[in-house]
mmCIF file of C-alpha atoms in Angstrom:
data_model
loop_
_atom_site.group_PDB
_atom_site.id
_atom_site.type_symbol
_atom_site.label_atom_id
_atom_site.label_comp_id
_atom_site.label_asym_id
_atom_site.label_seq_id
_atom_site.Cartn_x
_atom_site.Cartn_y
_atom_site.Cartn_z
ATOM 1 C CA UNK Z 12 65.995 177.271 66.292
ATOM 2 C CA UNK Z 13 68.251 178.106 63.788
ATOM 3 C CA UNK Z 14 67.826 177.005 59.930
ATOM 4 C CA UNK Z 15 70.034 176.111 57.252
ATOM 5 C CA UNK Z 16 67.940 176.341 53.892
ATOM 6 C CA UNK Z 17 69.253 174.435 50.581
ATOM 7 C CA UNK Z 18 67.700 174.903 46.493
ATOM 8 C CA UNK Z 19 67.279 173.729 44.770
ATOM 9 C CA UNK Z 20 66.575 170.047 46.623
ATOM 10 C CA UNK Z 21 67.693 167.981 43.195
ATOM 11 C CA UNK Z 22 69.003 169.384 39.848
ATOM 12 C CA UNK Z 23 69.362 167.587 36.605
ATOM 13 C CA UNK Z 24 71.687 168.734 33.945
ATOM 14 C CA UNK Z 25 73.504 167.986 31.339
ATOM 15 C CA UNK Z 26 77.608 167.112 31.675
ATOM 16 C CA UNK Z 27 79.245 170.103 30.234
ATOM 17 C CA UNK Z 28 76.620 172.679 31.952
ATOM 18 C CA UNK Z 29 77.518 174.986 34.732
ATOM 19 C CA UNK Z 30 75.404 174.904 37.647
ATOM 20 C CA UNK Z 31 74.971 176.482 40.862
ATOM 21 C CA UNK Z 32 73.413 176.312 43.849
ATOM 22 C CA UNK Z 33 72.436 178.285 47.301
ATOM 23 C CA UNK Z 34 72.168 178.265 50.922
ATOM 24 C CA UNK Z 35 70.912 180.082 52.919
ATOM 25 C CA UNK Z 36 71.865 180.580 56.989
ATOM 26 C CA UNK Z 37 71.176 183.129 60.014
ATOM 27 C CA UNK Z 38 73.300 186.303 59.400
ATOM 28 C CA UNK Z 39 73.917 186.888 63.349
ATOM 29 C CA UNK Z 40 76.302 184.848 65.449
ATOM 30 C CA UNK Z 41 78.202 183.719 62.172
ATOM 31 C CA UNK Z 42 81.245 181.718 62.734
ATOM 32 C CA UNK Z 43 81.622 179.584 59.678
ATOM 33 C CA UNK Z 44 80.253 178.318 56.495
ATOM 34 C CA UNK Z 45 81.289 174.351 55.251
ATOM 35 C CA UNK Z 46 80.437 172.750 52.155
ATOM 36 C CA UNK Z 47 80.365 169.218 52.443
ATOM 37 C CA UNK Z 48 80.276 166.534 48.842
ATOM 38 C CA UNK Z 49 78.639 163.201 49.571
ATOM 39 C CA UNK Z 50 78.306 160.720 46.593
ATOM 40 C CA UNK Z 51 76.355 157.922 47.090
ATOM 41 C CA UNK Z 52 77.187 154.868 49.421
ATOM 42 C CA UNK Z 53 79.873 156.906 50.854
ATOM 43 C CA UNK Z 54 80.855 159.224 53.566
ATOM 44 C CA UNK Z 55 80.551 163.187 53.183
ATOM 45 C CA UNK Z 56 83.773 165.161 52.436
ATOM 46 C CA UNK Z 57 84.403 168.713 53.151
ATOM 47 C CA UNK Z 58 84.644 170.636 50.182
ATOM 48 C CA UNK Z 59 85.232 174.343 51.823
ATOM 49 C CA UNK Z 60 85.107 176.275 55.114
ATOM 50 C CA UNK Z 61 84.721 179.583 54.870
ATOM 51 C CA UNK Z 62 84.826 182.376 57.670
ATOM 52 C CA UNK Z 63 85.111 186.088 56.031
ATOM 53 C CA UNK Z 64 82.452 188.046 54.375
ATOM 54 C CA UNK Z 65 83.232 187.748 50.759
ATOM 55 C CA UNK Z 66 84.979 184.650 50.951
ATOM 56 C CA UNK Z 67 85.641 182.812 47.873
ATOM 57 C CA UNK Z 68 87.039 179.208 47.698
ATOM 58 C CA UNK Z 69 88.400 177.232 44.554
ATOM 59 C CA UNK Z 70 88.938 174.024 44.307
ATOM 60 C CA UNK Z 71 89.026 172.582 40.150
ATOM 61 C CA UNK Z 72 85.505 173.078 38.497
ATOM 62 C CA UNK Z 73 84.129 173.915 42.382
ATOM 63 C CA UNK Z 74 84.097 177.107 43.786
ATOM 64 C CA UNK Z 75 81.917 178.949 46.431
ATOM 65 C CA UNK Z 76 81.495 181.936 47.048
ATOM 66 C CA UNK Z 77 80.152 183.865 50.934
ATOM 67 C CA UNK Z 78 78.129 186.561 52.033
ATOM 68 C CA UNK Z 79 77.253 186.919 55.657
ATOM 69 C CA UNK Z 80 75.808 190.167 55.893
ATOM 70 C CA UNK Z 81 72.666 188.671 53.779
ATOM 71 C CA UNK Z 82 73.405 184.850 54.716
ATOM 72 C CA UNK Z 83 73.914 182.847 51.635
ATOM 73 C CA UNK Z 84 76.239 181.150 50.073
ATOM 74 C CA UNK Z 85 76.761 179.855 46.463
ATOM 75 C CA UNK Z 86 78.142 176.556 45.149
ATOM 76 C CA UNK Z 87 79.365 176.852 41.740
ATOM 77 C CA UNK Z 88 80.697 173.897 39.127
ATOM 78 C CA UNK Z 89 81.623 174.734 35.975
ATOM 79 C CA UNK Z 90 81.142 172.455 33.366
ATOM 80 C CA UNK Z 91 80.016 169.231 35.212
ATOM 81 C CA UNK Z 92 81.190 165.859 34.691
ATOM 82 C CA UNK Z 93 79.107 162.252 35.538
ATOM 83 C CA UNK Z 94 81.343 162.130 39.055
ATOM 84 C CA UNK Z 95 80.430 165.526 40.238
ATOM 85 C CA UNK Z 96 76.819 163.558 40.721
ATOM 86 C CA UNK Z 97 76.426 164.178 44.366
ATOM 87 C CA UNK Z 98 74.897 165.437 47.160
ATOM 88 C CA UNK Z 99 75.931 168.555 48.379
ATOM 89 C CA UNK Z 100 75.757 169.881 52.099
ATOM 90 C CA UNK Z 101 75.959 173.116 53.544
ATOM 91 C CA UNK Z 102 76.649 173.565 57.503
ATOM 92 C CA UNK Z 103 76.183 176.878 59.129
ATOM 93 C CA UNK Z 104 79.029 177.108 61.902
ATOM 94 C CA UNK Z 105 78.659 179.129 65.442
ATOM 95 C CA UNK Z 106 80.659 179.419 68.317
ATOM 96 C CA UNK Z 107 79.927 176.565 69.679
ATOM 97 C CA UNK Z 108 81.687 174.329 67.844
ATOM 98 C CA UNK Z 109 78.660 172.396 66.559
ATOM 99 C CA UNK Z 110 77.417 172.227 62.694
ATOM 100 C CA UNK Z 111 73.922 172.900 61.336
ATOM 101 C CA UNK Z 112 73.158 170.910 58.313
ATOM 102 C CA UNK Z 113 71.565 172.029 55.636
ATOM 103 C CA UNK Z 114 69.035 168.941 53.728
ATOM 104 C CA UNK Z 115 71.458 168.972 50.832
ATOM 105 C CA UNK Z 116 70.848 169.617 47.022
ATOM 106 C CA UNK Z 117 71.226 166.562 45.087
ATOM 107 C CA UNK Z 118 73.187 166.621 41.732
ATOM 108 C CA UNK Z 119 72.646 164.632 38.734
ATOM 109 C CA UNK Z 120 75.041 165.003 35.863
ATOM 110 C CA UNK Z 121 73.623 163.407 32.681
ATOM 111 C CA UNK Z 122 76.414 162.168 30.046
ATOM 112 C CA UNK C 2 95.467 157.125 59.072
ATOM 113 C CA UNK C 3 92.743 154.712 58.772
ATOM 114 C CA UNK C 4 90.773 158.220 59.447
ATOM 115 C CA UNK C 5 87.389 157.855 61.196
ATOM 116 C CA UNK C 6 85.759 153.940 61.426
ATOM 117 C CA UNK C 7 82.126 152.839 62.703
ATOM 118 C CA UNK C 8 81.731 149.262 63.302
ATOM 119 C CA UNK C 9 79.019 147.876 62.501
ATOM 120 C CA UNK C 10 78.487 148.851 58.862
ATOM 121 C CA UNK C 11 74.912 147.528 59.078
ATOM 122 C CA UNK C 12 72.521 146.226 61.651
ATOM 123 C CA UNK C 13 68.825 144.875 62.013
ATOM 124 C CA UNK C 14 67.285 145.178 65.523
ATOM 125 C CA UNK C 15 64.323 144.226 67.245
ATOM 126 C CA UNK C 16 62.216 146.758 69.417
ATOM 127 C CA UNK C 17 63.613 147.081 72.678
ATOM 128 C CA UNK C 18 66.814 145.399 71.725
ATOM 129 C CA UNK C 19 70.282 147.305 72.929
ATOM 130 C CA UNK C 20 73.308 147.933 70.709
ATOM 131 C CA UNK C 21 76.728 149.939 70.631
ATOM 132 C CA UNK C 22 77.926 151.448 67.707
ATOM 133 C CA UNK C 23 81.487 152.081 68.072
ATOM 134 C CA UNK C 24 83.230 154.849 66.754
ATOM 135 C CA UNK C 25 86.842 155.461 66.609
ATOM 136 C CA UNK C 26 89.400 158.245 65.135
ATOM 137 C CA UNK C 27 92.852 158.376 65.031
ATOM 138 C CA UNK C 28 93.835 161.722 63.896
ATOM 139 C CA UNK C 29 93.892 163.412 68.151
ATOM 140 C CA UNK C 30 90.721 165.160 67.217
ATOM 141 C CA UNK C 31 89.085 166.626 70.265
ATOM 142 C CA UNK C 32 85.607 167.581 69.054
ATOM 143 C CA UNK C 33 83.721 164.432 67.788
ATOM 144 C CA UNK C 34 80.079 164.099 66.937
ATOM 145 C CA UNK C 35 76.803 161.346 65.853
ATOM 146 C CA UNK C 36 74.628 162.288 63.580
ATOM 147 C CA UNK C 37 71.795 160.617 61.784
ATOM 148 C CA UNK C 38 70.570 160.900 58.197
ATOM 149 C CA UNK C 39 67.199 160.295 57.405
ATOM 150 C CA UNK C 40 65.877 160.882 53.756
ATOM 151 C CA UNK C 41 65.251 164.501 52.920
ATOM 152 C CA UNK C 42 66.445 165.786 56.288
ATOM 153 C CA UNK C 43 69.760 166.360 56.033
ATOM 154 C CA UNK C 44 72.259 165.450 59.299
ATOM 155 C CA UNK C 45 70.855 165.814 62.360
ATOM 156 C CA UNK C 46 73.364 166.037 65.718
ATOM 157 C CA UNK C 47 72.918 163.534 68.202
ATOM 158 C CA UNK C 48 75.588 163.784 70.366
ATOM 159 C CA UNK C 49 78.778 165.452 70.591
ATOM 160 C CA UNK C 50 82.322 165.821 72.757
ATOM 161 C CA UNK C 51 84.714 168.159 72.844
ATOM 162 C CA UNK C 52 87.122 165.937 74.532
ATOM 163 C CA UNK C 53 87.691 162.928 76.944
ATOM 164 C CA UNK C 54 85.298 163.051 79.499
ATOM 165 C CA UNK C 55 83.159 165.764 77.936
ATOM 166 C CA UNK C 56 80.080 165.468 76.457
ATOM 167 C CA UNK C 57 76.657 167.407 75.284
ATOM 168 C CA UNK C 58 73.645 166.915 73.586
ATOM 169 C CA UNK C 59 73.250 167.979 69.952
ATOM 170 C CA UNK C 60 69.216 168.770 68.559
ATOM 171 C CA UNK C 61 67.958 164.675 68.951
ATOM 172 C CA UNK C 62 69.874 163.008 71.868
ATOM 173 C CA UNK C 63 66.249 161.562 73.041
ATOM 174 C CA UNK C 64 67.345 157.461 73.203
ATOM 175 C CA UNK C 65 70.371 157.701 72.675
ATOM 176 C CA UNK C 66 73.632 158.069 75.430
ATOM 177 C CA UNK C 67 77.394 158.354 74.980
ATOM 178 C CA UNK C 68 80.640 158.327 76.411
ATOM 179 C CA UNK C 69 84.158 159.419 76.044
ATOM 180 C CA UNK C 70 86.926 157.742 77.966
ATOM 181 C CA UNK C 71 89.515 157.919 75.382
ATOM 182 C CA UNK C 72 90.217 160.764 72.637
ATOM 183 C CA UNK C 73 90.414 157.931 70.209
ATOM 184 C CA UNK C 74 86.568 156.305 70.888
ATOM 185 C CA UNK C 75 82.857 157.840 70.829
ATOM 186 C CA UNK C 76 80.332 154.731 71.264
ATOM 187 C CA UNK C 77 76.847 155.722 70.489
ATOM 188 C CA UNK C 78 74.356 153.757 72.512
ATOM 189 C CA UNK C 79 70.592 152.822 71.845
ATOM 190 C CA UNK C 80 69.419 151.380 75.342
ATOM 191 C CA UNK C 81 65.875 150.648 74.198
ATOM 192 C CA UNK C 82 65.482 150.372 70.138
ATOM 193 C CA UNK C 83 62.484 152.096 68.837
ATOM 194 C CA UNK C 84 61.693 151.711 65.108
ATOM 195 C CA UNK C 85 62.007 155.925 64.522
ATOM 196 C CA UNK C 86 65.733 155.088 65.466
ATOM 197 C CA UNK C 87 65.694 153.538 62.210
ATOM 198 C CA UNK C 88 68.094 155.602 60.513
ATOM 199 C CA UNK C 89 71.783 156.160 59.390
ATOM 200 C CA UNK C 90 74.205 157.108 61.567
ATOM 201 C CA UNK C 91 77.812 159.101 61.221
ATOM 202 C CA UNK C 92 79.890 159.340 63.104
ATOM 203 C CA UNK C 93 82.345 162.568 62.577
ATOM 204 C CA UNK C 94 85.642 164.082 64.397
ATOM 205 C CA UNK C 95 87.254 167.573 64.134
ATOM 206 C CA UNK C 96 90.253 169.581 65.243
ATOM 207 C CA UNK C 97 89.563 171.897 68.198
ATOM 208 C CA UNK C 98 86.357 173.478 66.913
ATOM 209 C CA UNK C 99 86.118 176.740 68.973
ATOM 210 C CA UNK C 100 85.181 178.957 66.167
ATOM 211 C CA UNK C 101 83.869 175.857 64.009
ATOM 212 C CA UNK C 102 86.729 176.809 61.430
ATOM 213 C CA UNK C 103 87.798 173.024 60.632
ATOM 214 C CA UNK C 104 86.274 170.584 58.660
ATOM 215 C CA UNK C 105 84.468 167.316 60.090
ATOM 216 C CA UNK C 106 85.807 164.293 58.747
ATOM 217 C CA UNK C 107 82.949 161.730 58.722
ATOM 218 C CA UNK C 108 83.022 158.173 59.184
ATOM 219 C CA UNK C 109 81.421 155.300 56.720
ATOM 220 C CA UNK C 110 78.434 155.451 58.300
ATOM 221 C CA UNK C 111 75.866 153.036 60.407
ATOM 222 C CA UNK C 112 73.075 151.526 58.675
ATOM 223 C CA UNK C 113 70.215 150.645 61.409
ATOM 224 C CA UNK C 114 67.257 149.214 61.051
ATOM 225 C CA UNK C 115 64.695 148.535 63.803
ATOM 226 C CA UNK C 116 61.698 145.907 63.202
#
């Protein structure tokens, strides 16, 4: 059974800190990487896909970074704001075409 | 693109009741999926198809069946509700998915609850 491991589970900081956060996936079989956002009461959006070791993705105050020789992945914000409160997913990809989910690491951006 | 839509939005069952939640895309995705959410676990797959006609079982099909006539629609059904099918569900659709390279794009989401 393959796992996709999130930390921290929740994080509280202050708006105007940086923060970051990891998964973790299998190294073998590796197709893909997604980061997912999912605020509250609505539907998750995909933030990234990644698919080459040493991938790194920017979108704004978001980036992520990829390492599949070791399996992880990092989720970085720089200085967060109230509305980056979220959840945020990882999903380890194979070929298969199917997703596995991490349990998410829930943000909480205090103004 | 009104995207991906589930209908209902909420529900309350009784045990043993039936019910169809509908799903529908309208971006020609191929791959679509069903997932639930329950709290702490993340998404779990249900069910997914990789095109009309075509479909598999993700890690928790157990009470749960689909179909796939149409690209377009991916009805979830619960023949016999059980109250550990109380849950959320999303439904999600993808570009071919071969190499799991595209993002899902996730519907509203199902809110079930079985008494």
């Amino acid at each position: 059974i393959l796992n996709v491991e999130q930390s921290p589970q929740s994080l509280h900081v202050q708006e105007g800190d940086s923060t970051n956060f990891t998964c973790s996936f299998p190294s073998s079989n590796f197709y893909a990487l997604h980061w997912y956002r999912w605020e509250t009461a609505k539907s998750p959006e995909a933030l990234f896909v990644m698919t080459l070791n040493g991938d790194e993705k920017k979108k704004g105050r978001i980036s992520a970074t990829l390492n599949t020789k070791e399996g992880y992945s990092y989720l970085y914000i720089k200085g967060s704001q109230p509305e980056d409160s979220a959840t945020y997913l990882c999903a380890f990809g194979s070929n298969t075409g199917k997703l596995i989910f991490g349990q998410g690491t829930t943000l909480q951006v205090k103004p | 693109n009104a995207g991906v839509t589930q209908t209902p939005k909420f529900r309350i069952l009784k045990i043993g009741q039936s019910m169809t939640l509908q799903c529908t895309q309208d971006m020609n995705h191929n791959y679509m999926y069903w997932y639930r959410q329950d709290p702490g676990m993340g998404l779990k797959l249900i069910y997914y198809s990789v095109g009309a006609g075509i479909t598999d079982k993700g890690e928790v099909p157990n009470g749960y069946n689909v179909s796939r006539s149409t690209t377009e629609d991916f009805p979830l059904r619960l023949e016999l509700a059980a109250p550990s099918q109380t849950s959320v569900y999303f439904c999600a659709s993808s570009y071919r998915q071969g190499n799991s390279n595209q993002p899902q794009h996730f519907g509203d989401g199902t809110r079930l609850s079985i008494l």
